[in-house]
Amino acid sequence: MTSTPHDAGSRDAGHTPARAGHSPIRHGLDVHDVSWSVKGTVIVDGIELTAPATKITGLLGPNGSGKTTLLRAVARLAAPDRGVVHLDGVDLARLRRRDLAQRLAVVEQHAGTDHDVTVLDVVLLGRTPYRSALQGDSSDDRALARQALAQVDMLDFAERRWSTLSGGEKQRVHLARAFTQQPALLVLDEPTNHLDIAHALSLMSLVRRSGLTTFAALHDLNLAATFCDHLVVLDRGRVRASGTPHEVLTPQLLRDVYEVDADVGVHPRTGRPLLTFHPPDEVLPDTAEPWIPGASATPETVARGRS
């Protein structure tokens, strides 16, 4: 992991400053009866959910369950067929794009940039909703951008060309851009995609400390169990379950929605659910020795070799 001066912003790391004129009252995200179809095929159907204010809500579900489609509807990247989305009591569909961008920041799974710009330039895009068309970056804008880069461990890359970054590095830069935007709601589509485990844990910790209302689609169920306060599970475009990680992540739900067998325990350090998945079609005898994978090894030959 690249060494960066975290201490310079660690006391404020992840804590988004309040903006002048913005109400401190937070009601969270409310989605009412949102549906969306493509060429007659229903992708999300009558979605009702709440993402509590200042908490992380994880959006779970297998591939094709409608997670990305729902995120796009919430972020107003596309208008749903019907339904309404409220953020802190405000109907997002009634906001101008500029006002929406001051309240909501999105990090998409495959976010990109077409221009050969520096990393700092990409992060400064987060200040666009606060500037006039002819206004340049202020010293405050650049200070916010550098602080955000330090928070995601990318400050040393500020002057690097965007095109030279890896997929994981780009993902962290886009999160820095979202923090620089100073939103009330953070919408994340697979934010840990392309990240190694150390940066995935660091990123989710940072999001948790931010105090932002966060709505994040996640594939890693243990990561969701560890960092999310509230979970919503989609199955075939509908809400199958919602609640705390302990309420939602049950063996029965995992079997019904994900078609996997799993044990759900309690993590000894965090007290959060800890999922252990069973390999399909592979059940070892109770008396067998642990299987050591090898070119020609099988559970039986390993057990015989140790007897």
PDB file of C-alpha atoms in Angstrom:
ATOM      1  CA  MET A   1       0.000   0.000   0.000  1.00  0.00           C
ATOM      2  CA  THR A   2       1.317   3.417  -0.910  1.00  0.00           C
ATOM      3  CA  SER A   3       2.419   5.474   2.043  1.00  0.00           C
ATOM      4  CA  THR A   4       0.576   8.783   2.266  1.00  0.00           C
ATOM      5  CA  PRO A   5       0.335  11.475   4.916  1.00  0.00           C
ATOM      6  CA  HIS A   6      -2.928  10.234   6.457  1.00  0.00           C
ATOM      7  CA  ASP A   7      -2.247  12.101   9.668  1.00  0.00           C
ATOM      8  CA  ALA A   8      -2.607  15.391   7.824  1.00  0.00           C
ATOM      9  CA  GLY A   9      -6.301  14.678   7.346  1.00  0.00           C
ATOM     10  CA  SER A  10      -6.933  11.716   9.635  1.00  0.00           C
ATOM     11  CA  ARG A  11      -8.596  13.792  12.345  1.00  0.00           C
ATOM     12  CA  ASP A  12     -11.144  14.863   9.745  1.00  0.00           C
ATOM     13  CA  ALA A  13     -10.777  11.824   7.487  1.00  0.00           C
ATOM     14  CA  GLY A  14     -14.069  10.668   6.163  1.00  0.00           C
ATOM     15  CA  HIS A  15     -16.038  13.410   7.905  1.00  0.00           C
ATOM     16  CA  THR A  16     -17.722  15.517   5.260  1.00  0.00           C
ATOM     17  CA  PRO A  17     -17.974  19.172   6.368  1.00  0.00           C
ATOM     18  CA  ALA A  18     -21.452  20.649   6.534  1.00  0.00           C
ATOM     19  CA  ARG A  19     -22.243  23.118   3.779  1.00  0.00           C
ATOM     20  CA  ALA A  20     -23.656  26.568   4.355  1.00  0.00           C
ATOM     21  CA  GLY A  21     -27.380  26.655   3.682  1.00  0.00           C
ATOM     22  CA  HIS A  22     -27.847  22.889   4.006  1.00  0.00           C
ATOM     23  CA  SER A  23     -30.244  21.703   6.681  1.00  0.00           C
ATOM     24  CA  PRO A  24     -28.652  19.445   9.299  1.00  0.00           C
ATOM     25  CA  ILE A  25     -31.894  17.423   9.461  1.00  0.00           C
ATOM     26  CA  ARG A  26     -31.399  13.977   7.925  1.00  0.00           C
ATOM     27  CA  HIS A  27     -34.312  11.653   7.157  1.00  0.00           C
ATOM     28  CA  GLY A  28     -32.369   9.273   4.935  1.00  0.00           C
ATOM     29  CA  LEU A  29     -33.331   7.770   1.592  1.00  0.00           C
ATOM     30  CA  ASP A  30     -36.880   6.565   0.904  1.00  0.00           C
ATOM     31  CA  VAL A  31     -37.803   4.662  -2.261  1.00  0.00           C
ATOM     32  CA  HIS A  32     -41.504   4.283  -3.009  1.00  0.00           C
ATOM     33  CA  ASP A  33     -42.963   1.920  -5.640  1.00  0.00           C
ATOM     34  CA  VAL A  34     -40.038   2.252  -8.081  1.00  0.00           C
ATOM     35  CA  SER A  35     -40.370   0.106 -11.204  1.00  0.00           C
ATOM     36  CA  TRP A  36     -38.344   0.021 -14.396  1.00  0.00           C
ATOM     37  CA  SER A  37     -38.724  -2.024 -17.558  1.00  0.00           C
ATOM     38  CA  VAL A  38     -36.588  -2.422 -20.662  1.00  0.00           C
ATOM     39  CA  LYS A  39     -38.374  -3.406 -23.877  1.00  0.00           C
ATOM     40  CA  GLY A  40     -41.209  -4.951 -21.931  1.00  0.00           C
ATOM     41  CA  THR A  41     -38.982  -6.841 -19.485  1.00  0.00           C
ATOM     42  CA  VAL A  42     -39.427  -5.772 -15.862  1.00  0.00           C
ATOM     43  CA  ILE A  43     -36.031  -5.223 -14.213  1.00  0.00           C
ATOM     44  CA  VAL A  44     -37.157  -3.770 -10.873  1.00  0.00           C
ATOM     45  CA  ASP A  45     -40.750  -4.098  -9.748  1.00  0.00           C
ATOM     46  CA  GLY A  46     -42.464  -1.986  -7.109  1.00  0.00           C
ATOM     47  CA  ILE A  47     -39.415  -1.396  -4.913  1.00  0.00           C
ATOM     48  CA  GLU A  48     -40.095  -0.073  -1.415  1.00  0.00           C
ATOM     49  CA  LEU A  49     -37.143   0.538   0.882  1.00  0.00           C
ATOM     50  CA  THR A  50     -35.549   2.918   3.342  1.00  0.00           C
ATOM     51  CA  ALA A  51     -31.849   3.652   3.794  1.00  0.00           C
ATOM     52  CA  PRO A  52     -31.440   5.166   7.283  1.00  0.00           C
ATOM     53  CA  ALA A  53     -29.780   8.563   7.559  1.00  0.00           C
ATOM     54  CA  THR A  54     -26.013   8.628   8.187  1.00  0.00           C
ATOM     55  CA  LYS A  55     -25.812   4.810   7.962  1.00  0.00           C
ATOM     56  CA  ILE A  56     -24.594   2.341   5.336  1.00  0.00           C
ATOM     57  CA  THR A  57     -27.325   0.384   3.599  1.00  0.00           C
ATOM     58  CA  GLY A  58     -26.038  -2.562   1.600  1.00  0.00           C
ATOM     59  CA  LEU A  59     -27.962  -3.615  -1.488  1.00  0.00           C
ATOM     60  CA  LEU A  60     -27.485  -7.357  -2.004  1.00  0.00           C
ATOM     61  CA  GLY A  61     -28.644  -9.938  -4.511  1.00  0.00           C
ATOM     62  CA  PRO A  62     -27.302 -12.315  -7.142  1.00  0.00           C
ATOM     63  CA  ASN A  63     -26.304 -11.171 -10.621  1.00  0.00           C
ATOM     64  CA  GLY A  64     -29.337 -10.048 -12.587  1.00  0.00           C
ATOM     65  CA  SER A  65     -31.410  -9.217  -9.512  1.00  0.00           C
ATOM     66  CA  GLY A  66     -31.664  -5.515 -10.462  1.00  0.00           C
ATOM     67  CA  LYS A  67     -29.136  -3.888  -8.111  1.00  0.00           C
ATOM     68  CA  THR A  68     -27.413  -1.624 -10.647  1.00  0.00           C
ATOM     69  CA  THR A  69     -30.738  -0.703 -12.252  1.00  0.00           C
ATOM     70  CA  LEU A  70     -32.154   0.347  -8.887  1.00  0.00           C
ATOM     71  CA  LEU A  71     -29.045   2.385  -8.079  1.00  0.00           C
ATOM     72  CA  ARG A  72     -29.356   4.215 -11.392  1.00  0.00           C
ATOM     73  CA  ALA A  73     -33.007   4.988 -10.663  1.00  0.00           C
ATOM     74  CA  VAL A  74     -32.159   6.293  -7.183  1.00  0.00           C
ATOM     75  CA  ALA A  75     -29.350   8.474  -8.583  1.00  0.00           C
ATOM     76  CA  ARG A  76     -31.620   9.804 -11.368  1.00  0.00           C
ATOM     77  CA  LEU A  77     -29.189   8.568 -14.011  1.00  0.00           C
ATOM     78  CA  ALA A  78     -32.317   7.301 -15.728  1.00  0.00           C
ATOM     79  CA  ALA A  79     -35.974   7.895 -14.950  1.00  0.00           C
ATOM     80  CA  PRO A  80     -37.960   4.866 -13.749  1.00  0.00           C
ATOM     81  CA  ASP A  81     -41.341   3.971 -15.235  1.00  0.00           C
ATOM     82  CA  ARG A  82     -42.999   4.917 -11.972  1.00  0.00           C
ATOM     83  CA  GLY A  83     -42.204   5.641  -8.363  1.00  0.00           C
ATOM     84  CA  VAL A  84     -40.623   8.367  -6.303  1.00  0.00           C
ATOM     85  CA  VAL A  85     -37.309   8.720  -4.463  1.00  0.00           C
ATOM     86  CA  HIS A  86     -36.968  11.057  -1.481  1.00  0.00           C
ATOM     87  CA  LEU A  87     -33.708  12.159   0.120  1.00  0.00           C
ATOM     88  CA  ASP A  88     -34.137  13.882   3.479  1.00  0.00           C
ATOM     89  CA  GLY A  89     -37.778  14.492   2.550  1.00  0.00           C
ATOM     90  CA  VAL A  90     -37.030  16.028  -0.876  1.00  0.00           C
ATOM     91  CA  ASP A  91     -38.289  14.456  -4.108  1.00  0.00           C
ATOM     92  CA  LEU A  92     -35.097  14.041  -6.157  1.00  0.00           C
ATOM     93  CA  ALA A  93     -37.010  14.145  -9.457  1.00  0.00           C
ATOM     94  CA  ARG A  94     -37.977  17.751  -8.753  1.00  0.00           C
ATOM     95  CA  LEU A  95     -34.406  18.980  -8.374  1.00  0.00           C
ATOM     96  CA  ARG A  96     -32.345  20.622 -11.089  1.00  0.00           C
ATOM     97  CA  ARG A  97     -29.258  18.652 -12.078  1.00  0.00           C
ATOM     98  CA  ARG A  98     -26.995  21.129 -10.308  1.00  0.00           C
ATOM     99  CA  ASP A  99     -28.980  20.929  -7.058  1.00  0.00           C
ATOM    100  CA  LEU A 100     -29.125  17.145  -7.313  1.00  0.00           C
ATOM    101  CA  ALA A 101     -25.343  16.969  -7.740  1.00  0.00           C
ATOM    102  CA  GLN A 102     -24.884  19.006  -4.556  1.00  0.00           C
ATOM    103  CA  ARG A 103     -26.871  16.421  -2.599  1.00  0.00           C
ATOM    104  CA  LEU A 104     -25.941  13.129  -4.219  1.00  0.00           C
ATOM    105  CA  ALA A 105     -22.660  11.622  -5.431  1.00  0.00           C
ATOM    106  CA  VAL A 106     -22.360   8.409  -7.428  1.00  0.00           C
ATOM    107  CA  VAL A 107     -19.446   6.024  -7.875  1.00  0.00           C
ATOM    108  CA  GLU A 108     -20.321   3.606 -10.666  1.00  0.00           C
ATOM    109  CA  GLN A 109     -18.785   0.186 -11.117  1.00  0.00           C
ATOM    110  CA  HIS A 110     -17.141   1.081 -14.431  1.00  0.00           C
ATOM    111  CA  ALA A 111     -16.730   4.830 -14.041  1.00  0.00           C
ATOM    112  CA  GLY A 112     -14.296   6.346 -16.496  1.00  0.00           C
ATOM    113  CA  THR A 113     -12.982   9.529 -18.003  1.00  0.00           C
ATOM    114  CA  ASP A 114     -12.303  10.135 -21.686  1.00  0.00           C
ATOM    115  CA  HIS A 115      -9.693  12.861 -21.331  1.00  0.00           C
ATOM    116  CA  ASP A 116      -6.009  12.515 -20.514  1.00  0.00           C
ATOM    117  CA  VAL A 117      -6.072  14.479 -17.272  1.00  0.00           C
ATOM    118  CA  THR A 118      -4.315  14.233 -13.929  1.00  0.00           C
ATOM    119  CA  VAL A 119      -5.711  12.436 -10.906  1.00  0.00           C
ATOM    120  CA  LEU A 120      -6.184  15.782  -9.142  1.00  0.00           C
ATOM    121  CA  ASP A 121      -8.197  17.070 -12.122  1.00  0.00           C
ATOM    122  CA  VAL A 122     -10.556  14.078 -11.837  1.00  0.00           C
ATOM    123  CA  VAL A 123     -11.107  14.667  -8.119  1.00  0.00           C
ATOM    124  CA  LEU A 124     -11.733  18.378  -8.703  1.00  0.00           C
ATOM    125  CA  LEU A 125     -14.709  17.418 -10.892  1.00  0.00           C
ATOM    126  CA  GLY A 126     -16.485  16.938  -7.579  1.00  0.00           C
ATOM    127  CA  ARG A 127     -16.542  20.711  -7.147  1.00  0.00           C
ATOM    128  CA  THR A 128     -18.279  21.338 -10.498  1.00  0.00           C
ATOM    129  CA  PRO A 129     -21.798  21.668  -8.970  1.00  0.00           C
ATOM    130  CA  TYR A 130     -20.570  24.585  -6.854  1.00  0.00           C
ATOM    131  CA  ARG A 131     -18.924  26.629  -9.624  1.00  0.00           C
ATOM    132  CA  SER A 132     -20.223  28.816 -12.396  1.00  0.00           C
ATOM    133  CA  ALA A 133     -19.377  27.917 -15.984  1.00  0.00           C
ATOM    134  CA  LEU A 134     -16.461  30.358 -16.141  1.00  0.00           C
ATOM    135  CA  GLN A 135     -15.193  29.920 -12.593  1.00  0.00           C
ATOM    136  CA  GLY A 136     -11.923  28.068 -12.034  1.00  0.00           C
ATOM    137  CA  ASP A 137     -10.786  25.947  -9.124  1.00  0.00           C
ATOM    138  CA  SER A 138     -10.312  27.869  -5.891  1.00  0.00           C
ATOM    139  CA  SER A 139      -7.654  27.182  -3.281  1.00  0.00           C
ATOM    140  CA  ASP A 140     -10.394  25.730  -1.060  1.00  0.00           C
ATOM    141  CA  ASP A 141     -11.446  23.387  -3.880  1.00  0.00           C
ATOM    142  CA  ARG A 142      -7.905  22.123  -4.292  1.00  0.00           C
ATOM    143  CA  ALA A 143      -7.476  21.696  -0.530  1.00  0.00           C
ATOM    144  CA  LEU A 144     -10.665  19.611  -0.361  1.00  0.00           C
ATOM    145  CA  ALA A 145      -9.514  17.503  -3.309  1.00  0.00           C
ATOM    146  CA  ARG A 146      -6.106  16.827  -1.773  1.00  0.00           C
ATOM    147  CA  GLN A 147      -7.657  15.924   1.569  1.00  0.00           C
ATOM    148  CA  ALA A 148      -9.969  13.460  -0.168  1.00  0.00           C
ATOM    149  CA  LEU A 149      -7.035  11.899  -2.033  1.00  0.00           C
ATOM    150  CA  ALA A 150      -5.207  11.474   1.264  1.00  0.00           C
ATOM    151  CA  GLN A 151      -8.258   9.767   2.731  1.00  0.00           C
ATOM    152  CA  VAL A 152      -8.269   7.108  -0.014  1.00  0.00           C
ATOM    153  CA  ASP A 153      -4.474   6.680   0.091  1.00  0.00           C
ATOM    154  CA  MET A 154      -3.894   8.314  -3.310  1.00  0.00           C
ATOM    155  CA  LEU A 155      -2.355  11.687  -2.501  1.00  0.00           C
ATOM    156  CA  ASP A 156       1.020  10.622  -3.912  1.00  0.00           C
ATOM    157  CA  PHE A 157      -0.756  10.078  -7.243  1.00  0.00           C
ATOM    158  CA  ALA A 158      -2.219  13.605  -7.489  1.00  0.00           C
ATOM    159  CA  GLU A 159      -0.112  14.621 -10.510  1.00  0.00           C
ATOM    160  CA  ARG A 160      -0.170  11.226 -12.229  1.00  0.00           C
ATOM    161  CA  ARG A 161      -2.023  10.873 -15.521  1.00  0.00           C
ATOM    162  CA  TRP A 162      -5.410   9.237 -15.079  1.00  0.00           C
ATOM    163  CA  SER A 163      -4.763   6.835 -17.962  1.00  0.00           C
ATOM    164  CA  THR A 164      -1.809   5.244 -16.116  1.00  0.00           C
ATOM    165  CA  LEU A 165      -3.859   4.043 -13.124  1.00  0.00           C
ATOM    166  CA  SER A 166      -5.012   0.504 -12.462  1.00  0.00           C
ATOM    167  CA  GLY A 167      -8.706  -0.318 -12.110  1.00  0.00           C
ATOM    168  CA  GLY A 168      -8.477  -0.357  -8.315  1.00  0.00           C
ATOM    169  CA  GLU A 169      -6.621   2.951  -8.212  1.00  0.00           C
ATOM    170  CA  LYS A 170      -9.254   4.548 -10.442  1.00  0.00           C
ATOM    171  CA  GLN A 171     -11.992   3.289  -8.130  1.00  0.00           C
ATOM    172  CA  ARG A 172     -10.333   4.933  -5.137  1.00  0.00           C
ATOM    173  CA  VAL A 173      -9.897   8.205  -7.050  1.00  0.00           C
ATOM    174  CA  HIS A 174     -13.584   8.223  -7.959  1.00  0.00           C
ATOM    175  CA  LEU A 175     -14.456   7.797  -4.292  1.00  0.00           C
ATOM    176  CA  ALA A 176     -12.218  10.798  -3.525  1.00  0.00           C
ATOM    177  CA  ARG A 177     -14.079  12.755  -6.204  1.00  0.00           C
ATOM    178  CA  ALA A 178     -17.381  11.791  -4.530  1.00  0.00           C
ATOM    179  CA  PHE A 179     -16.146  12.960  -1.110  1.00  0.00           C
ATOM    180  CA  THR A 180     -14.965  16.241  -2.655  1.00  0.00           C
ATOM    181  CA  GLN A 181     -18.530  16.730  -3.903  1.00  0.00           C
ATOM    182  CA  GLN A 182     -19.660  16.910  -0.228  1.00  0.00           C
ATOM    183  CA  PRO A 183     -22.980  15.118  -0.765  1.00  0.00           C
ATOM    184  CA  ALA A 184     -25.673  14.090   1.702  1.00  0.00           C
ATOM    185  CA  LEU A 185     -26.113  10.736  -0.083  1.00  0.00           C
ATOM    186  CA  LEU A 186     -23.362   8.486  -1.413  1.00  0.00           C
ATOM    187  CA  VAL A 187     -24.449   5.900  -4.022  1.00  0.00           C
ATOM    188  CA  LEU A 188     -21.881   3.163  -4.660  1.00  0.00           C
ATOM    189  CA  ASP A 189     -22.052   0.380  -7.237  1.00  0.00           C
ATOM    190  CA  GLU A 190     -19.610  -2.366  -6.211  1.00  0.00           C
ATOM    191  CA  PRO A 191     -17.165   0.100  -4.589  1.00  0.00           C
ATOM    192  CA  THR A 192     -14.644  -2.626  -3.723  1.00  0.00           C
ATOM    193  CA  ASN A 193     -14.551  -4.050  -7.247  1.00  0.00           C
ATOM    194  CA  HIS A 194     -10.890  -4.363  -8.397  1.00  0.00           C
ATOM    195  CA  LEU A 195      -9.573  -3.608  -4.893  1.00  0.00           C
ATOM    196  CA  ASP A 196      -7.260  -5.884  -2.924  1.00  0.00           C
ATOM    197  CA  ILE A 197      -8.478  -6.894   0.522  1.00  0.00           C
ATOM    198  CA  ALA A 198      -6.478  -4.232   2.393  1.00  0.00           C
ATOM    199  CA  HIS A 199      -7.851  -1.382   0.284  1.00  0.00           C
ATOM    200  CA  ALA A 200     -11.363  -2.879   0.298  1.00  0.00           C
ATOM    201  CA  LEU A 201     -11.391  -2.882   4.108  1.00  0.00           C
ATOM    202  CA  SER A 202      -9.855   0.600   4.226  1.00  0.00           C
ATOM    203  CA  LEU A 203     -12.380   2.000   1.754  1.00  0.00           C
ATOM    204  CA  MET A 204     -15.392   0.573   3.563  1.00  0.00           C
ATOM    205  CA  SER A 205     -14.029   1.818   6.900  1.00  0.00           C
ATOM    206  CA  LEU A 206     -13.679   5.279   5.405  1.00  0.00           C
ATOM    207  CA  VAL A 207     -17.234   5.224   4.060  1.00  0.00           C
ATOM    208  CA  ARG A 208     -18.490   4.126   7.473  1.00  0.00           C
ATOM    209  CA  ARG A 209     -16.671   6.978   9.229  1.00  0.00           C
ATOM    210  CA  SER A 210     -17.934   9.548   6.737  1.00  0.00           C
ATOM    211  CA  GLY A 211     -21.317   9.907   8.426  1.00  0.00           C
ATOM    212  CA  LEU A 212     -22.986  10.043   5.004  1.00  0.00           C
ATOM    213  CA  THR A 213     -26.209   8.282   4.151  1.00  0.00           C
ATOM    214  CA  THR A 214     -24.781   5.533   1.942  1.00  0.00           C
ATOM    215  CA  PHE A 215     -26.554   3.163  -0.440  1.00  0.00           C
ATOM    216  CA  ALA A 216     -24.112   0.586  -1.789  1.00  0.00           C
ATOM    217  CA  ALA A 217     -24.507  -2.470  -4.001  1.00  0.00           C
ATOM    218  CA  LEU A 218     -22.161  -5.191  -2.753  1.00  0.00           C
ATOM    219  CA  HIS A 219     -21.269  -8.724  -3.837  1.00  0.00           C
ATOM    220  CA  ASP A 220     -19.111  -9.703  -0.855  1.00  0.00           C
ATOM    221  CA  LEU A 221     -21.609 -10.789   1.792  1.00  0.00           C
ATOM    222  CA  ASN A 222     -19.058 -10.906   4.617  1.00  0.00           C
ATOM    223  CA  LEU A 223     -17.956  -7.371   3.754  1.00  0.00           C
ATOM    224  CA  ALA A 224     -21.610  -6.297   3.825  1.00  0.00           C
ATOM    225  CA  ALA A 225     -22.131  -8.042   7.166  1.00  0.00           C
ATOM    226  CA  THR A 226     -19.077  -6.305   8.618  1.00  0.00           C
ATOM    227  CA  PHE A 227     -19.703  -2.719   7.520  1.00  0.00           C
ATOM    228  CA  CYS A 228     -23.407  -2.257   6.768  1.00  0.00           C
ATOM    229  CA  ASP A 229     -25.967  -1.143   9.340  1.00  0.00           C
ATOM    230  CA  HIS A 230     -28.937  -2.111   7.177  1.00  0.00           C
ATOM    231  CA  LEU A 231     -29.320  -4.608   4.328  1.00  0.00           C
ATOM    232  CA  VAL A 232     -31.790  -4.915   1.460  1.00  0.00           C
ATOM    233  CA  VAL A 233     -31.829  -8.107  -0.610  1.00  0.00           C
ATOM    234  CA  LEU A 234     -33.171  -8.067  -4.167  1.00  0.00           C
ATOM    235  CA  ASP A 235     -34.340 -11.215  -5.919  1.00  0.00           C
ATOM    236  CA  ARG A 236     -35.623 -11.049  -9.490  1.00  0.00           C
ATOM    237  CA  GLY A 237     -36.249  -7.323  -9.235  1.00  0.00           C
ATOM    238  CA  ARG A 238     -38.158  -7.364  -5.945  1.00  0.00           C
ATOM    239  CA  VAL A 239     -37.222  -6.810  -2.320  1.00  0.00           C
ATOM    240  CA  ARG A 240     -36.876 -10.228  -0.723  1.00  0.00           C
ATOM    241  CA  ALA A 241     -35.693  -9.115   2.720  1.00  0.00           C
ATOM    242  CA  SER A 242     -34.544  -6.044   4.629  1.00  0.00           C
ATOM    243  CA  GLY A 243     -33.237  -5.383   8.100  1.00  0.00           C
ATOM    244  CA  THR A 244     -30.062  -5.666  10.125  1.00  0.00           C
ATOM    245  CA  PRO A 245     -27.317  -8.065   8.988  1.00  0.00           C
ATOM    246  CA  HIS A 246     -28.328 -10.509  11.735  1.00  0.00           C
ATOM    247  CA  GLU A 247     -31.963 -10.403  10.594  1.00  0.00           C
ATOM    248  CA  VAL A 248     -31.239 -10.747   6.881  1.00  0.00           C
ATOM    249  CA  LEU A 249     -28.241 -13.053   6.501  1.00  0.00           C
ATOM    250  CA  THR A 250     -29.812 -16.361   7.463  1.00  0.00           C
ATOM    251  CA  PRO A 251     -28.983 -19.803   6.042  1.00  0.00           C
ATOM    252  CA  GLN A 252     -32.515 -20.048   4.651  1.00  0.00           C
ATOM    253  CA  LEU A 253     -32.307 -16.750   2.771  1.00  0.00           C
ATOM    254  CA  LEU A 254     -28.886 -17.617   1.361  1.00  0.00           C
ATOM    255  CA  ARG A 255     -30.262 -20.928   0.150  1.00  0.00           C
ATOM    256  CA  ASP A 256     -33.423 -19.394  -1.340  1.00  0.00           C
ATOM    257  CA  VAL A 257     -31.863 -16.338  -3.017  1.00  0.00           C
ATOM    258  CA  TYR A 258     -28.262 -17.314  -3.742  1.00  0.00           C
ATOM    259  CA  GLU A 259     -28.811 -21.091  -3.981  1.00  0.00           C
ATOM    260  CA  VAL A 260     -25.883 -21.835  -1.665  1.00  0.00           C
ATOM    261  CA  ASP A 261     -25.535 -23.646   1.644  1.00  0.00           C
ATOM    262  CA  ALA A 262     -23.835 -21.634   4.357  1.00  0.00           C
ATOM    263  CA  ASP A 263     -23.278 -21.570   8.077  1.00  0.00           C
ATOM    264  CA  VAL A 264     -23.896 -18.204   9.729  1.00  0.00           C
ATOM    265  CA  GLY A 265     -21.966 -17.647  12.931  1.00  0.00           C
ATOM    266  CA  VAL A 266     -20.853 -14.641  14.924  1.00  0.00           C
ATOM    267  CA  HIS A 267     -17.488 -12.998  14.377  1.00  0.00           C
ATOM    268  CA  PRO A 268     -15.522 -13.277  17.641  1.00  0.00           C
ATOM    269  CA  ARG A 269     -14.192  -9.709  17.436  1.00  0.00           C
ATOM    270  CA  THR A 270     -16.951  -7.676  15.776  1.00  0.00           C
ATOM    271  CA  GLY A 271     -20.064  -9.558  16.857  1.00  0.00           C
ATOM    272  CA  ARG A 272     -21.262  -9.293  13.253  1.00  0.00           C
ATOM    273  CA  PRO A 273     -22.513 -12.270  11.194  1.00  0.00           C
ATOM    274  CA  LEU A 274     -19.753 -14.448   9.758  1.00  0.00           C
ATOM    275  CA  LEU A 275     -20.650 -16.564   6.717  1.00  0.00           C
ATOM    276  CA  THR A 276     -18.944 -19.821   5.816  1.00  0.00           C
ATOM    277  CA  PHE A 277     -19.981 -21.316   2.484  1.00  0.00           C
ATOM    278  CA  HIS A 278     -20.134 -25.018   1.704  1.00  0.00           C
ATOM    279  CA  PRO A 279     -18.539 -26.176  -1.577  1.00  0.00           C
ATOM    280  CA  PRO A 280     -21.188 -27.627  -3.907  1.00  0.00           C
ATOM    281  CA  ASP A 281     -21.393 -31.417  -4.320  1.00  0.00           C
ATOM    282  CA  GLU A 282     -18.422 -32.026  -2.044  1.00  0.00           C
ATOM    283  CA  VAL A 283     -19.125 -33.653   1.294  1.00  0.00           C
ATOM    284  CA  LEU A 284     -16.197 -35.304   3.078  1.00  0.00           C
ATOM    285  CA  PRO A 285     -16.627 -38.190   5.545  1.00  0.00           C
ATOM    286  CA  ASP A 286     -16.603 -37.084   9.163  1.00  0.00           C
ATOM    287  CA  THR A 287     -13.444 -39.143   9.776  1.00  0.00           C
ATOM    288  CA  ALA A 288     -11.463 -37.845   6.780  1.00  0.00           C
ATOM    289  CA  GLU A 289      -8.281 -35.866   7.259  1.00  0.00           C
ATOM    290  CA  PRO A 290      -8.213 -32.285   5.858  1.00  0.00           C
ATOM    291  CA  TRP A 291      -7.858 -32.348   2.101  1.00  0.00           C
ATOM    292  CA  ILE A 292      -4.626 -30.826   0.797  1.00  0.00           C
ATOM    293  CA  PRO A 293      -5.201 -29.876  -2.856  1.00  0.00           C
ATOM    294  CA  GLY A 294      -2.622 -31.287  -5.258  1.00  0.00           C
ATOM    295  CA  ALA A 295      -2.180 -32.418  -8.821  1.00  0.00           C
ATOM    296  CA  SER A 296      -3.327 -35.959  -8.098  1.00  0.00           C
ATOM    297  CA  ALA A 297      -4.472 -35.737  -4.498  1.00  0.00           C
ATOM    298  CA  THR A 298      -8.017 -36.576  -3.456  1.00  0.00           C
ATOM    299  CA  PRO A 299      -9.531 -36.572   0.024  1.00  0.00           C
ATOM    300  CA  GLU A 300      -9.343 -40.348   0.081  1.00  0.00           C
ATOM    301  CA  THR A 301      -5.691 -40.631  -0.988  1.00  0.00           C
ATOM    302  CA  VAL A 302      -4.618 -37.974   1.469  1.00  0.00           C
ATOM    303  CA  ALA A 303      -6.453 -39.758   4.303  1.00  0.00           C
ATOM    304  CA  ARG A 304      -4.896 -43.100   3.365  1.00  0.00           C
ATOM    305  CA  GLY A 305      -1.419 -41.562   3.153  1.00  0.00           C
ATOM    306  CA  ARG A 306      -1.679 -40.274   6.726  1.00  0.00           C
ATOM    307  CA  SER A 307      -3.022 -43.509   8.216  1.00  0.00           C
TER     308      SER A 307
END
